[in-house]
CSV table of N, CA and C in Angstrom, one decimal:
chain,number,residue,atom,x,y,z
A,1,MET,N,14.9,-23.6,4.8
A,1,MET,CA,15.2,-24.8,4.5
A,1,MET,C,16.8,-25.1,5.4
A,2,SER,N,16.8,-26.0,6.0
A,2,SER,CA,18.1,-26.4,6.5
A,2,SER,C,18.9,-27.5,5.9
A,3,THR,N,20.1,-27.4,5.1
A,3,THR,CA,20.7,-28.6,4.8
A,3,THR,C,22.0,-28.6,5.7
A,4,LYS,N,22.0,-30.1,5.7
A,4,LYS,CA,22.8,-30.8,6.3
A,4,LYS,C,24.3,-31.4,5.5
A,5,ALA,N,25.5,-30.8,6.3
A,5,ALA,CA,26.4,-31.3,5.4
A,5,ALA,C,26.5,-32.6,5.1
A,6,LYS,N,27.2,-33.6,4.3
A,6,LYS,CA,27.4,-34.8,4.0
A,6,LYS,C,28.6,-35.2,4.7
A,7,ALA,N,28.4,-36.2,5.3
A,7,ALA,CA,29.4,-36.6,6.2
A,7,ALA,C,30.7,-37.5,5.3
A,8,THR,N,32.3,-37.3,5.8
A,8,THR,CA,33.0,-37.5,5.2
A,8,THR,C,33.8,-38.8,5.9
A,9,ILE,N,34.8,-39.5,5.0
A,9,ILE,CA,35.7,-40.2,5.6
A,9,ILE,C,36.1,-39.4,6.8
A,10,GLU,N,37.1,-38.1,6.5
A,10,GLU,CA,37.4,-37.5,7.8
A,10,GLU,C,36.7,-37.7,8.6
A,11,ASP,N,35.5,-37.2,8.7
A,11,ASP,CA,34.5,-37.0,9.7
A,11,ASP,C,34.9,-38.8,10.8
A,12,LEU,N,34.8,-39.6,9.8
A,12,LEU,CA,34.9,-41.0,10.7
A,12,LEU,C,36.3,-40.9,11.6
A,13,TYR,N,37.2,-40.5,10.8
A,13,TYR,CA,38.7,-40.4,11.7
A,13,TYR,C,38.5,-39.4,13.2
A,14,ARG,N,37.7,-38.6,12.8
A,14,ARG,CA,37.4,-37.7,14.0
A,14,ARG,C,36.6,-38.2,15.2
A,15,LEU,N,35.7,-39.3,15.2
A,15,LEU,CA,34.8,-39.8,15.9
A,15,LEU,C,35.4,-39.5,17.4
A,16,PRO,N,34.6,-39.3,18.4
A,16,PRO,CA,35.0,-39.2,19.5
A,16,PRO,C,35.2,-40.7,20.0
A,17,ASP,N,36.6,-41.4,21.0
A,17,ASP,CA,36.6,-42.5,21.5
A,17,ASP,C,37.0,-43.4,20.2
A,18,HIS,N,37.3,-42.9,19.1
A,18,HIS,CA,37.3,-43.9,17.9
A,18,HIS,C,36.2,-45.0,17.7
A,19,ALA,N,35.1,-44.4,17.7
A,19,ALA,CA,33.8,-45.2,17.7
A,19,ALA,C,33.8,-45.9,16.6
A,20,LYS,N,33.1,-47.0,16.7
A,20,LYS,CA,32.8,-48.0,15.0
A,20,LYS,C,31.5,-47.1,14.5
A,21,ALA,N,32.0,-46.8,13.3
A,21,ALA,CA,30.5,-46.1,12.6
A,21,ALA,C,31.0,-46.3,11.2
A,22,GLU,N,30.0,-46.6,10.1
A,22,GLU,CA,29.9,-46.2,8.5
A,22,GLU,C,29.0,-45.0,8.2
A,23,ILE,N,29.1,-44.7,7.0
A,23,ILE,CA,29.0,-43.7,6.2
A,23,ILE,C,27.7,-44.3,5.0
A,24,VAL,N,26.6,-44.1,5.8
A,24,VAL,CA,25.3,-44.6,4.9
A,24,VAL,C,24.3,-43.1,4.3
A,25,ASP,N,24.0,-43.2,3.1
A,25,ASP,CA,23.1,-42.0,3.0
A,25,ASP,C,23.6,-40.5,3.1
A,26,GLY,N,25.1,-40.3,3.1
A,26,GLY,CA,25.7,-39.4,3.4
A,26,GLY,C,25.9,-39.2,4.9
A,27,GLU,N,25.5,-40.2,5.9
A,27,GLU,CA,25.3,-39.7,7.4
A,27,GLU,C,26.2,-41.0,7.9
A,28,ILE,N,26.4,-40.3,9.1
A,28,ILE,CA,27.6,-41.3,10.1
A,28,ILE,C,26.5,-42.2,10.7
A,29,VAL,N,26.7,-43.5,10.7
A,29,VAL,CA,25.8,-44.5,11.3
A,29,VAL,C,26.8,-45.1,12.3
A,30,LEU,N,26.5,-44.8,13.6
A,30,LEU,CA,27.4,-45.1,14.6
A,30,LEU,C,26.9,-46.8,15.0
A,31,MET,N,27.8,-47.7,15.1
A,31,MET,CA,27.4,-48.8,15.8
A,31,MET,C,27.6,-49.4,16.8
A,32,SER,N,26.7,-49.7,17.7
A,32,SER,CA,26.6,-50.0,19.1
A,32,SER,C,27.4,-51.2,19.4
A,33,PRO,N,28.4,-51.3,20.4
A,33,PRO,CA,29.3,-52.2,20.9
A,33,PRO,C,28.6,-53.6,21.0
A,34,THR,N,29.2,-54.7,20.8
A,34,THR,CA,28.5,-55.9,21.0
A,34,THR,C,28.8,-56.8,22.3
A,35,GLY,N,28.2,-57.7,22.1
A,35,GLY,CA,28.1,-58.7,23.6
A,35,GLY,C,29.2,-59.6,23.6
A,36,ASP,N,29.3,-60.5,24.5
A,36,ASP,CA,30.4,-61.5,24.5
A,36,ASP,C,30.3,-62.4,23.5
A,37,MET,N,29.4,-63.1,23.0
A,37,MET,CA,29.3,-63.9,22.4
A,37,MET,C,29.6,-64.0,21.1
A,38,PRO,N,29.1,-62.8,20.2
A,38,PRO,CA,29.4,-61.9,18.9
A,38,PRO,C,31.1,-61.8,18.9
A,39,ASN,N,31.1,-61.1,19.8
A,39,ASN,CA,32.9,-60.6,19.5
A,39,ASN,C,33.6,-61.8,19.6
A,40,ARG,N,33.5,-62.8,20.8
A,40,ARG,CA,34.4,-64.0,20.3
A,40,ARG,C,34.0,-64.6,19.5
A,41,ALA,N,33.1,-65.0,18.4
A,41,ALA,CA,32.5,-65.3,17.3
A,41,ALA,C,33.8,-64.9,16.2
A,42,ALA,N,33.4,-63.4,16.3
A,42,ALA,CA,33.8,-62.8,15.1
A,42,ALA,C,35.5,-62.7,15.6
A,43,GLY,N,35.9,-62.9,16.7
A,43,GLY,CA,37.2,-62.9,17.0
A,43,GLY,C,38.0,-64.5,16.5
A,44,SER,N,37.3,-65.4,16.7
A,44,SER,CA,37.4,-66.9,16.1
A,44,SER,C,37.9,-66.8,14.6
A,45,ILE,N,36.6,-66.2,14.0
A,45,ILE,CA,36.9,-65.9,12.4
A,45,ILE,C,38.3,-65.4,12.1
A,46,TYR,N,38.4,-64.2,12.5
A,46,TYR,CA,39.8,-63.4,12.4
A,46,TYR,C,40.8,-64.3,13.1
A,47,LEU,N,41.0,-65.0,13.9
A,47,LEU,CA,42.2,-65.9,14.2
A,47,LEU,C,42.2,-66.9,13.2
A,48,SER,N,41.1,-67.6,12.6
A,48,SER,CA,41.1,-68.7,11.7
A,48,SER,C,41.8,-67.9,10.6
A,49,LEU,N,41.1,-66.8,9.7
A,49,LEU,CA,41.8,-66.2,8.7
A,49,LEU,C,43.3,-65.8,8.7
A,50,ARG,N,43.8,-65.1,9.9
A,50,ARG,CA,45.1,-64.6,9.9
A,50,ARG,C,45.9,-65.9,10.1
A,51,GLN,N,45.7,-67.2,10.8
A,51,GLN,CA,46.3,-68.2,10.4
A,51,GLN,C,46.4,-68.4,8.8
A,52,HIS,N,45.5,-68.2,7.8
A,52,HIS,CA,45.1,-68.9,6.8
A,52,HIS,C,46.0,-67.8,5.9
A,53,GLU,N,46.5,-66.8,6.2
A,53,GLU,CA,47.4,-65.5,5.7
A,53,GLU,C,48.7,-66.4,5.2
A,54,ARG,N,49.3,-67.4,5.7
A,54,ARG,CA,50.5,-68.0,5.7
A,54,ARG,C,50.1,-68.5,4.1
A,55,ARG,N,49.5,-69.3,3.8
A,55,ARG,CA,49.1,-70.0,2.5
A,55,ARG,C,48.7,-69.2,1.8
A,56,THR,N,48.1,-68.1,1.5
A,56,THR,CA,47.6,-67.7,0.8
A,56,THR,C,47.8,-66.2,0.5
A,57,PRO,N,47.7,-65.6,-0.8
A,57,PRO,CA,47.4,-64.3,-0.7
A,57,PRO,C,46.3,-63.4,-0.1
A,58,GLY,N,46.5,-62.6,0.6
A,58,GLY,CA,45.2,-61.8,1.4
A,58,GLY,C,45.5,-61.3,2.7
A,59,ARG,N,44.6,-60.4,3.5
A,59,ARG,CA,45.0,-60.1,4.8
A,59,ARG,C,43.9,-60.2,5.5
A,60,ALA,N,44.0,-60.8,6.6
A,60,ALA,CA,43.0,-60.8,7.8
A,60,ALA,C,42.7,-59.4,8.3
A,61,TYR,N,41.2,-59.2,8.8
A,61,TYR,CA,40.9,-57.9,9.4
A,61,TYR,C,40.1,-58.1,10.7
A,62,ALA,N,40.1,-57.8,11.8
A,62,ALA,CA,39.6,-57.6,12.9
A,62,ALA,C,38.3,-56.8,12.7
A,63,ASP,N,37.6,-57.0,13.7
A,63,ASP,CA,36.3,-55.8,14.1
A,63,ASP,C,37.2,-54.2,14.2
A,64,ASN,N,36.2,-53.3,13.6
A,64,ASN,CA,36.4,-52.1,13.9
A,64,ASN,C,37.3,-51.3,12.6
A,65,VAL,N,37.8,-52.5,11.7
A,65,VAL,CA,38.6,-51.8,10.5
A,65,VAL,C,37.6,-51.1,9.5
A,66,GLY,N,37.9,-49.9,8.7
A,66,GLY,CA,37.1,-49.3,8.0
A,66,GLY,C,37.5,-49.1,6.6
A,67,PHE,N,36.7,-49.8,5.8
A,67,PHE,CA,37.1,-50.0,4.5
A,67,PHE,C,36.4,-48.8,3.4
A,68,ARG,N,36.9,-48.0,2.6
A,68,ARG,CA,36.5,-47.1,2.2
A,68,ARG,C,35.7,-47.7,0.8
A,69,VAL,N,34.7,-47.3,0.3
A,69,VAL,CA,34.2,-47.5,-0.9
A,69,VAL,C,33.3,-46.3,-1.3
A,70,GLN,N,33.0,-46.5,-2.8
A,70,GLN,CA,32.5,-45.3,-3.2
A,70,GLN,C,31.1,-45.7,-4.2
A,71,LEU,N,29.9,-45.6,-3.1
A,71,LEU,CA,28.8,-46.2,-3.7
A,71,LEU,C,27.9,-45.3,-3.4
A,72,PRO,N,26.7,-44.9,-4.2
A,72,PRO,CA,25.7,-43.7,-4.2
A,72,PRO,C,25.3,-43.4,-2.8
A,73,ASN,N,25.3,-44.4,-2.1
A,73,ASN,CA,24.3,-44.7,-0.8
A,73,ASN,C,25.6,-44.7,0.1
A,74,ARG,N,26.7,-45.1,0.1
A,74,ARG,CA,27.6,-45.7,1.2
A,74,ARG,C,29.1,-45.1,0.8
A,75,GLU,N,29.5,-44.8,1.5
A,75,GLU,CA,31.1,-44.6,1.6
A,75,GLU,C,32.1,-45.5,2.6
A,76,SER,N,31.8,-46.3,3.3
A,76,SER,CA,32.7,-47.1,4.3
A,76,SER,C,31.6,-48.4,5.0
A,77,PHE,N,32.6,-49.5,5.1
A,77,PHE,CA,32.2,-50.5,5.6
A,77,PHE,C,33.1,-50.7,6.9
A,78,SER,N,32.5,-51.5,7.8
A,78,SER,CA,33.3,-51.8,8.9
A,78,SER,C,33.0,-53.2,9.8
A,79,PRO,N,33.2,-54.6,8.8
A,79,PRO,CA,32.4,-55.3,9.2
A,79,PRO,C,33.1,-56.2,10.4
A,80,ASP,N,32.7,-57.2,10.9
A,80,ASP,CA,33.0,-57.9,12.1
A,80,ASP,C,34.3,-58.8,11.9
A,81,ALA,N,34.5,-58.9,10.6
A,81,ALA,CA,35.6,-59.5,10.6
A,81,ALA,C,35.9,-59.6,9.0
A,82,ALA,N,36.9,-59.7,8.3
A,82,ALA,CA,36.9,-59.4,6.8
A,82,ALA,C,38.4,-59.9,6.3
A,83,TRP,N,38.1,-60.4,4.9
A,83,TRP,CA,39.8,-60.8,4.1
A,83,TRP,C,39.8,-59.8,3.0
A,84,HIS,N,40.8,-59.3,2.9
A,84,HIS,CA,41.4,-58.1,1.7
A,84,HIS,C,42.4,-58.6,1.3
A,85,ILE,N,42.1,-57.9,-0.2
A,85,ILE,CA,43.2,-58.6,-1.1
A,85,ILE,C,44.1,-57.3,-1.8
A,86,GLY,N,43.5,-56.3,-1.5
A,86,GLY,CA,44.2,-55.0,-1.7
A,86,GLY,C,45.4,-54.7,-1.4
A,87,PRO,N,45.9,-53.4,-1.7
A,87,PRO,CA,47.2,-53.0,-0.9
A,87,PRO,C,46.8,-52.8,0.6
A,88,THR,N,47.8,-52.4,1.2
A,88,THR,CA,48.2,-51.8,2.7
A,88,THR,C,48.0,-50.3,2.4
A,89,THR,N,47.3,-49.6,3.4
A,89,THR,CA,47.0,-48.4,3.9
A,89,THR,C,47.7,-47.6,4.6
A,90,GLY,N,48.7,-48.5,5.5
A,90,GLY,CA,49.3,-48.1,6.8
A,90,GLY,C,48.0,-47.7,7.9
A,91,MET,N,48.3,-46.1,8.2
A,91,MET,CA,47.1,-45.7,9.3
A,91,MET,C,46.0,-45.7,8.7
A,92,LYS,N,45.4,-45.3,7.4
A,92,LYS,CA,44.4,-44.9,7.0
A,92,LYS,C,43.2,-46.0,6.5
A,93,PHE,N,42.1,-45.8,6.4
A,93,PHE,CA,41.2,-46.7,6.0
A,93,PHE,C,41.7,-47.8,5.0
A,94,LEU,N,41.4,-48.9,4.8
A,94,LEU,CA,41.4,-49.7,3.6
A,94,LEU,C,40.6,-48.9,2.3
A,95,GLU,N,41.3,-49.0,1.1
A,95,GLU,CA,40.4,-48.7,-0.1
A,95,GLU,C,39.8,-50.3,-0.8
A,96,GLY,N,38.4,-49.7,-1.3
A,96,GLY,CA,37.8,-51.0,-1.8
A,96,GLY,C,37.4,-52.2,-0.5
A,97,ALA,N,36.2,-52.3,-0.8
A,97,ALA,CA,35.0,-53.6,-0.2
A,97,ALA,C,36.4,-54.6,0.2
A,98,PRO,N,36.0,-55.1,1.6
A,98,PRO,CA,36.8,-56.6,1.3
A,98,PRO,C,36.3,-57.4,0.6
A,99,VAL,N,37.3,-58.6,0.2
A,99,VAL,CA,36.5,-59.5,-0.7
A,99,VAL,C,35.5,-60.7,-0.1
A,100,PHE,N,35.7,-60.5,1.6
A,100,PHE,CA,35.1,-61.6,2.4
A,100,PHE,C,34.9,-60.6,3.6
A,101,ALA,N,33.3,-60.5,4.0
A,101,ALA,CA,33.1,-59.7,4.9
A,101,ALA,C,32.2,-61.0,6.0
A,102,VAL,N,32.1,-60.7,7.4
A,102,VAL,CA,31.4,-60.9,7.9
A,102,VAL,C,30.8,-60.0,9.1
A,103,GLU,N,29.2,-60.3,8.8
A,103,GLU,CA,28.8,-59.6,9.9
A,103,GLU,C,27.9,-60.7,10.9
A,104,VAL,N,28.4,-60.6,12.5
A,104,VAL,CA,27.9,-61.3,13.4
A,104,VAL,C,26.6,-60.7,14.2
A,105,ARG,N,25.6,-61.6,14.3
A,105,ARG,CA,24.6,-60.9,14.7
A,105,ARG,C,24.9,-60.2,16.3
A,106,SER,N,24.4,-59.3,16.6
A,106,SER,CA,24.2,-58.8,18.3
A,106,SER,C,23.1,-59.1,18.5
A,107,GLU,N,22.5,-59.0,20.0
A,107,GLU,CA,21.2,-59.2,20.3
A,107,GLU,C,20.2,-58.2,19.8
A,108,ASN,N,20.3,-57.2,19.4
A,108,ASN,CA,19.4,-56.5,18.6
A,108,ASN,C,19.5,-56.4,17.1
A,109,ASP,N,20.1,-57.3,16.9
A,109,ASP,CA,20.0,-57.7,15.3
A,109,ASP,C,19.0,-58.7,14.5
A,110,TYR,N,17.7,-58.6,15.1
A,110,TYR,CA,16.7,-59.5,14.9
A,110,TYR,C,15.4,-58.8,14.7
A,111,GLY,N,14.7,-59.2,13.9
A,111,GLY,CA,13.5,-58.7,13.6
A,111,GLY,C,13.5,-58.5,12.2
A,112,PRO,N,11.9,-57.9,11.8
A,112,PRO,CA,12.0,-57.5,10.6
A,112,PRO,C,12.7,-56.2,10.2
A,113,GLY,N,12.9,-55.5,10.8
A,113,GLY,CA,13.7,-54.2,10.6
A,113,GLY,C,15.2,-54.4,10.3
A,114,ALA,N,15.7,-55.3,11.0
A,114,ALA,CA,17.0,-56.0,11.1
A,114,ALA,C,17.3,-56.7,10.2
A,115,GLU,N,16.4,-57.6,9.6
A,115,GLU,CA,16.5,-58.4,8.4
A,115,GLU,C,16.4,-57.4,6.9
A,116,ALA,N,15.6,-56.4,7.2
A,116,ALA,CA,15.5,-55.4,5.8
A,116,ALA,C,17.0,-55.0,5.8
A,117,ALA,N,17.7,-54.2,7.3
A,117,ALA,CA,19.1,-53.7,7.2
A,117,ALA,C,20.2,-54.8,6.7
A,118,MET,N,19.8,-55.8,7.3
A,118,MET,CA,21.1,-56.7,6.6
A,118,MET,C,20.7,-57.4,5.1
A,119,THR,N,20.0,-57.0,4.5
A,119,THR,CA,19.5,-57.4,3.3
A,119,THR,C,20.0,-56.2,2.4
A,120,LYS,N,19.8,-55.0,2.8
A,120,LYS,CA,20.4,-54.2,2.1
A,120,LYS,C,21.9,-53.7,2.3
A,121,LYS,N,22.5,-54.0,3.6
A,121,LYS,CA,24.2,-54.3,3.8
A,121,LYS,C,24.5,-55.2,2.9
A,122,ARG,N,24.1,-56.0,2.4
A,122,ARG,CA,25.0,-57.3,1.7
A,122,ARG,C,24.8,-56.7,0.4
A,123,ALA,N,23.4,-56.1,-0.2
A,123,ALA,CA,23.5,-55.6,-1.3
A,123,ALA,C,24.5,-54.5,-1.7
A,124,ASP,N,24.9,-53.7,-0.6
A,124,ASP,CA,25.9,-52.5,-0.5
A,124,ASP,C,27.1,-53.6,-0.9
A,125,TYR,N,27.4,-54.5,-0.2
A,125,TYR,CA,28.7,-55.1,0.0
A,125,TYR,C,28.9,-55.6,-1.3
A,126,PHE,N,28.0,-56.2,-2.2
A,126,PHE,CA,28.3,-56.7,-3.5
A,126,PHE,C,28.2,-55.9,-4.5
A,127,ALA,N,27.6,-54.7,-4.5
A,127,ALA,CA,27.7,-53.6,-5.3
A,127,ALA,C,29.4,-53.0,-5.4
A,128,ALA,N,30.1,-53.2,-4.2
A,128,ALA,CA,31.2,-52.4,-3.7
A,128,ALA,C,32.4,-53.6,-4.4
A,129,GLY,N,32.0,-54.9,-4.5
A,129,GLY,CA,32.6,-55.7,-5.0
A,129,GLY,C,33.3,-56.8,-4.0
A,130,THR,N,32.5,-56.7,-3.0
A,130,THR,CA,32.5,-58.1,-2.1
A,130,THR,C,32.1,-59.3,-2.6
A,131,GLN,N,32.9,-60.5,-2.6
A,131,GLN,CA,32.4,-61.7,-3.5
A,131,GLN,C,31.3,-62.5,-2.4
A,132,VAL,N,31.8,-62.5,-1.0
A,132,VAL,CA,30.9,-63.7,0.1
A,132,VAL,C,30.7,-62.7,1.3
A,133,VAL,N,29.6,-62.8,1.7
A,133,VAL,CA,29.5,-61.9,3.0
A,133,VAL,C,28.7,-63.1,3.8
A,134,TRP,N,29.0,-63.4,4.8
A,134,TRP,CA,28.8,-64.5,6.1
A,134,TRP,C,27.7,-63.2,6.8
A,135,ASP,N,26.4,-64.1,7.2
A,135,ASP,CA,25.5,-63.5,8.4
A,135,ASP,C,25.5,-64.7,9.2
A,136,VAL,N,26.5,-64.4,10.3
A,136,VAL,CA,26.4,-65.2,11.5
A,136,VAL,C,25.2,-64.9,12.3
A,137,ASP,N,24.6,-66.3,12.7
A,137,ASP,CA,23.4,-65.9,13.7
A,137,ASP,C,23.5,-67.1,14.9
A,138,LEU,N,24.4,-66.8,16.0
A,138,LEU,CA,24.6,-67.8,17.2
A,138,LEU,C,23.2,-68.2,17.8
A,139,LEU,N,22.3,-67.8,17.6
A,139,LEU,CA,21.1,-68.1,18.4
A,139,LEU,C,20.2,-68.9,17.2
A,140,GLY,N,20.5,-69.1,15.9
A,140,GLY,CA,19.6,-69.6,15.3
A,140,GLY,C,20.3,-70.7,14.7
A,141,VAL,N,19.6,-72.0,13.9
A,141,VAL,CA,19.9,-73.4,13.4
A,141,VAL,C,21.0,-73.1,12.6
A,142,ASP,N,20.6,-72.4,11.6
A,142,ASP,CA,21.5,-71.6,10.6
A,142,ASP,C,22.7,-70.8,11.0
A,143,VAL,N,23.6,-71.2,11.5
A,143,VAL,CA,24.5,-70.7,12.0
A,143,VAL,C,25.3,-69.5,11.2
A,144,VAL,N,25.5,-69.8,10.3
A,144,VAL,CA,26.4,-69.3,9.1
A,144,VAL,C,25.3,-69.5,7.7
A,145,LYS,N,25.1,-68.2,7.5
A,145,LYS,CA,24.6,-68.1,5.8
A,145,LYS,C,25.8,-67.4,5.2
A,146,SER,N,26.0,-67.9,4.4
A,146,SER,CA,26.9,-67.9,3.1
A,146,SER,C,26.5,-67.2,2.1
A,147,TYR,N,26.5,-66.0,1.6
A,147,TYR,CA,26.1,-65.3,0.5
A,147,TYR,C,27.1,-65.1,-0.5
A,148,ASP,N,26.7,-65.6,-1.7
A,148,ASP,CA,27.7,-65.3,-2.7
A,148,ASP,C,27.2,-64.1,-3.7
A,149,ALA,N,28.1,-63.2,-4.2
A,149,ALA,CA,27.6,-62.1,-5.1
A,149,ALA,C,27.4,-62.8,-6.6
A,150,ASN,N,27.4,-64.1,-7.0
A,150,ASN,CA,26.8,-64.6,-8.0
A,150,ASN,C,25.5,-65.4,-7.8
A,151,ASP,N,25.3,-65.3,-6.3
A,151,ASP,CA,23.7,-65.7,-6.2
A,151,ASP,C,23.2,-65.3,-4.8
A,152,PRO,N,23.1,-63.8,-4.9
A,152,PRO,CA,23.0,-63.3,-3.5
A,152,PRO,C,21.7,-63.1,-2.6
A,153,ASP,N,20.6,-64.3,-3.6
A,153,ASP,CA,19.6,-64.6,-2.7
A,153,ASP,C,19.3,-66.0,-1.8
A,154,THR,N,20.5,-66.7,-2.8
A,154,THR,CA,20.4,-68.2,-1.9
A,154,THR,C,21.8,-68.4,-1.2
A,155,PRO,N,21.8,-68.4,0.2
A,155,PRO,CA,22.8,-68.9,0.8
A,155,PRO,C,22.9,-69.9,1.1
A,156,ARG,N,24.5,-70.1,1.3
A,156,ARG,CA,25.0,-71.7,1.7
A,156,ARG,C,24.6,-71.7,3.2
A,157,VAL,N,24.2,-72.7,3.5
A,157,VAL,CA,24.1,-72.6,5.2
A,157,VAL,C,24.5,-73.6,5.7
A,158,PHE,N,25.4,-73.1,6.8
A,158,PHE,CA,26.4,-74.0,7.4
A,158,PHE,C,25.7,-74.1,9.2
A,159,ARG,N,25.8,-75.1,9.5
A,159,ARG,CA,25.1,-75.5,11.2
A,159,ARG,C,26.3,-76.0,11.9
A,160,ARG,N,25.8,-76.1,13.2
A,160,ARG,CA,26.7,-76.6,13.9
A,160,ARG,C,27.2,-78.0,13.5
A,161,GLY,N,28.7,-78.5,13.9
A,161,GLY,CA,28.9,-79.9,13.2
A,161,GLY,C,29.6,-80.0,12.2
A,162,GLU,N,29.5,-78.7,11.5
A,162,GLU,CA,29.7,-78.5,10.1
A,162,GLU,C,31.1,-77.7,9.8
A,163,ILE,N,31.5,-77.8,8.8
A,163,ILE,CA,33.0,-77.0,8.0
A,163,ILE,C,32.3,-76.0,7.4
A,164,ALA,N,32.6,-74.8,7.5
A,164,ALA,CA,32.2,-73.7,6.8
A,164,ALA,C,33.2,-73.2,5.8
A,165,ASP,N,33.1,-72.5,4.6
A,165,ASP,CA,33.8,-71.9,3.9
A,165,ASP,C,33.6,-70.4,3.3
A,166,ALA,N,34.4,-69.9,2.6
A,166,ALA,CA,34.0,-68.5,1.9
A,166,ALA,C,34.6,-68.7,0.7
A,167,GLU,N,34.5,-69.7,0.0
A,167,GLU,CA,34.6,-69.8,-1.4
A,167,GLU,C,33.6,-69.0,-2.3
A,168,PRO,N,34.2,-68.3,-3.3
A,168,PRO,CA,35.7,-68.3,-3.7
A,168,PRO,C,36.3,-67.1,-3.2
A,169,ALA,N,36.1,-66.5,-2.3
A,169,ALA,CA,36.8,-65.2,-1.9
A,169,ALA,C,38.0,-65.5,-1.2
A,170,VAL,N,37.8,-66.4,-0.2
A,170,VAL,CA,38.9,-66.8,0.4
A,170,VAL,C,39.6,-68.5,0.1
A,171,PRO,N,39.9,-68.7,-0.9
A,171,PRO,CA,40.3,-70.2,-1.5
A,171,PRO,C,41.0,-71.0,-0.4
A,172,SER,N,40.8,-72.0,-0.2
A,172,SER,CA,41.1,-73.2,0.8
A,172,SER,C,41.1,-72.8,2.2
A,173,TRP,N,40.3,-72.1,2.5
A,173,TRP,CA,40.2,-71.7,3.9
A,173,TRP,C,38.6,-72.4,4.3
A,174,LYS,N,39.0,-73.2,5.3
A,174,LYS,CA,37.9,-73.6,6.3
A,174,LYS,C,37.9,-73.3,7.8
A,175,MET,N,36.5,-73.6,8.3
A,175,MET,CA,36.8,-73.2,9.6
A,175,MET,C,35.3,-73.9,10.1
A,176,SER,N,35.6,-75.0,11.5
A,176,SER,CA,34.5,-75.4,11.9
A,176,SER,C,33.6,-74.3,12.7
A,177,VAL,N,32.3,-74.4,12.5
A,177,VAL,CA,31.2,-73.9,12.9
A,177,VAL,C,31.3,-73.9,14.3
A,178,ASP,N,31.4,-75.2,15.0
A,178,ASP,CA,31.4,-75.1,16.5
A,178,ASP,C,32.5,-74.1,17.1
A,179,GLU,N,33.9,-73.5,16.1
A,179,GLU,CA,34.6,-73.1,17.0
A,179,GLU,C,34.1,-71.4,17.1
A,180,LEU,N,32.8,-71.2,16.5
A,180,LEU,CA,32.4,-70.1,16.8
A,180,LEU,C,31.6,-69.7,18.3
A,181,PHE,N,31.6,-70.8,18.5
A,181,PHE,CA,30.8,-71.2,20.1
A,181,PHE,C,31.9,-71.7,21.5
A,182,SER,N,33.3,-71.5,21.1
A,182,SER,CA,34.1,-71.8,22.1
A,182,SER,C,35.2,-70.6,22.6
């Protein structure tokens, strides 16, 4: 019987070319690069959150930052954009889950398998302490589904022409859904 060593956070630091990955079920799960629209949407969210830093405690993070967590099946997250209120960690991964995490769907994030994976990841975010998770679908009518830890199965939906928020995770922050497409 062959036994495989459980991946560690230190293994993530040593990935070639600083690849984006998370540790799930003891294994490194590589995350493929995204396309034009998803990256720009995540960037728009980050920029809006970064502007919000001047008005409220917390920090905005862009794609590929690592959040170190301690769950039975997961040791890290790397959302597409995030808001964190914990201490800074210098050059190391942040400790603890972000209070607000954004997952922007890429072209391969559709279908029953992808839905199951997104649902599982949201449950992991909430178990780690995240308050709000956005599921951003640039191809759908329901562009932003905002899931709250207090009611994780019933998202608030934001569409084009509407103003989205991440209450209660990011107090008083709002952004136009239309900004995700510019």
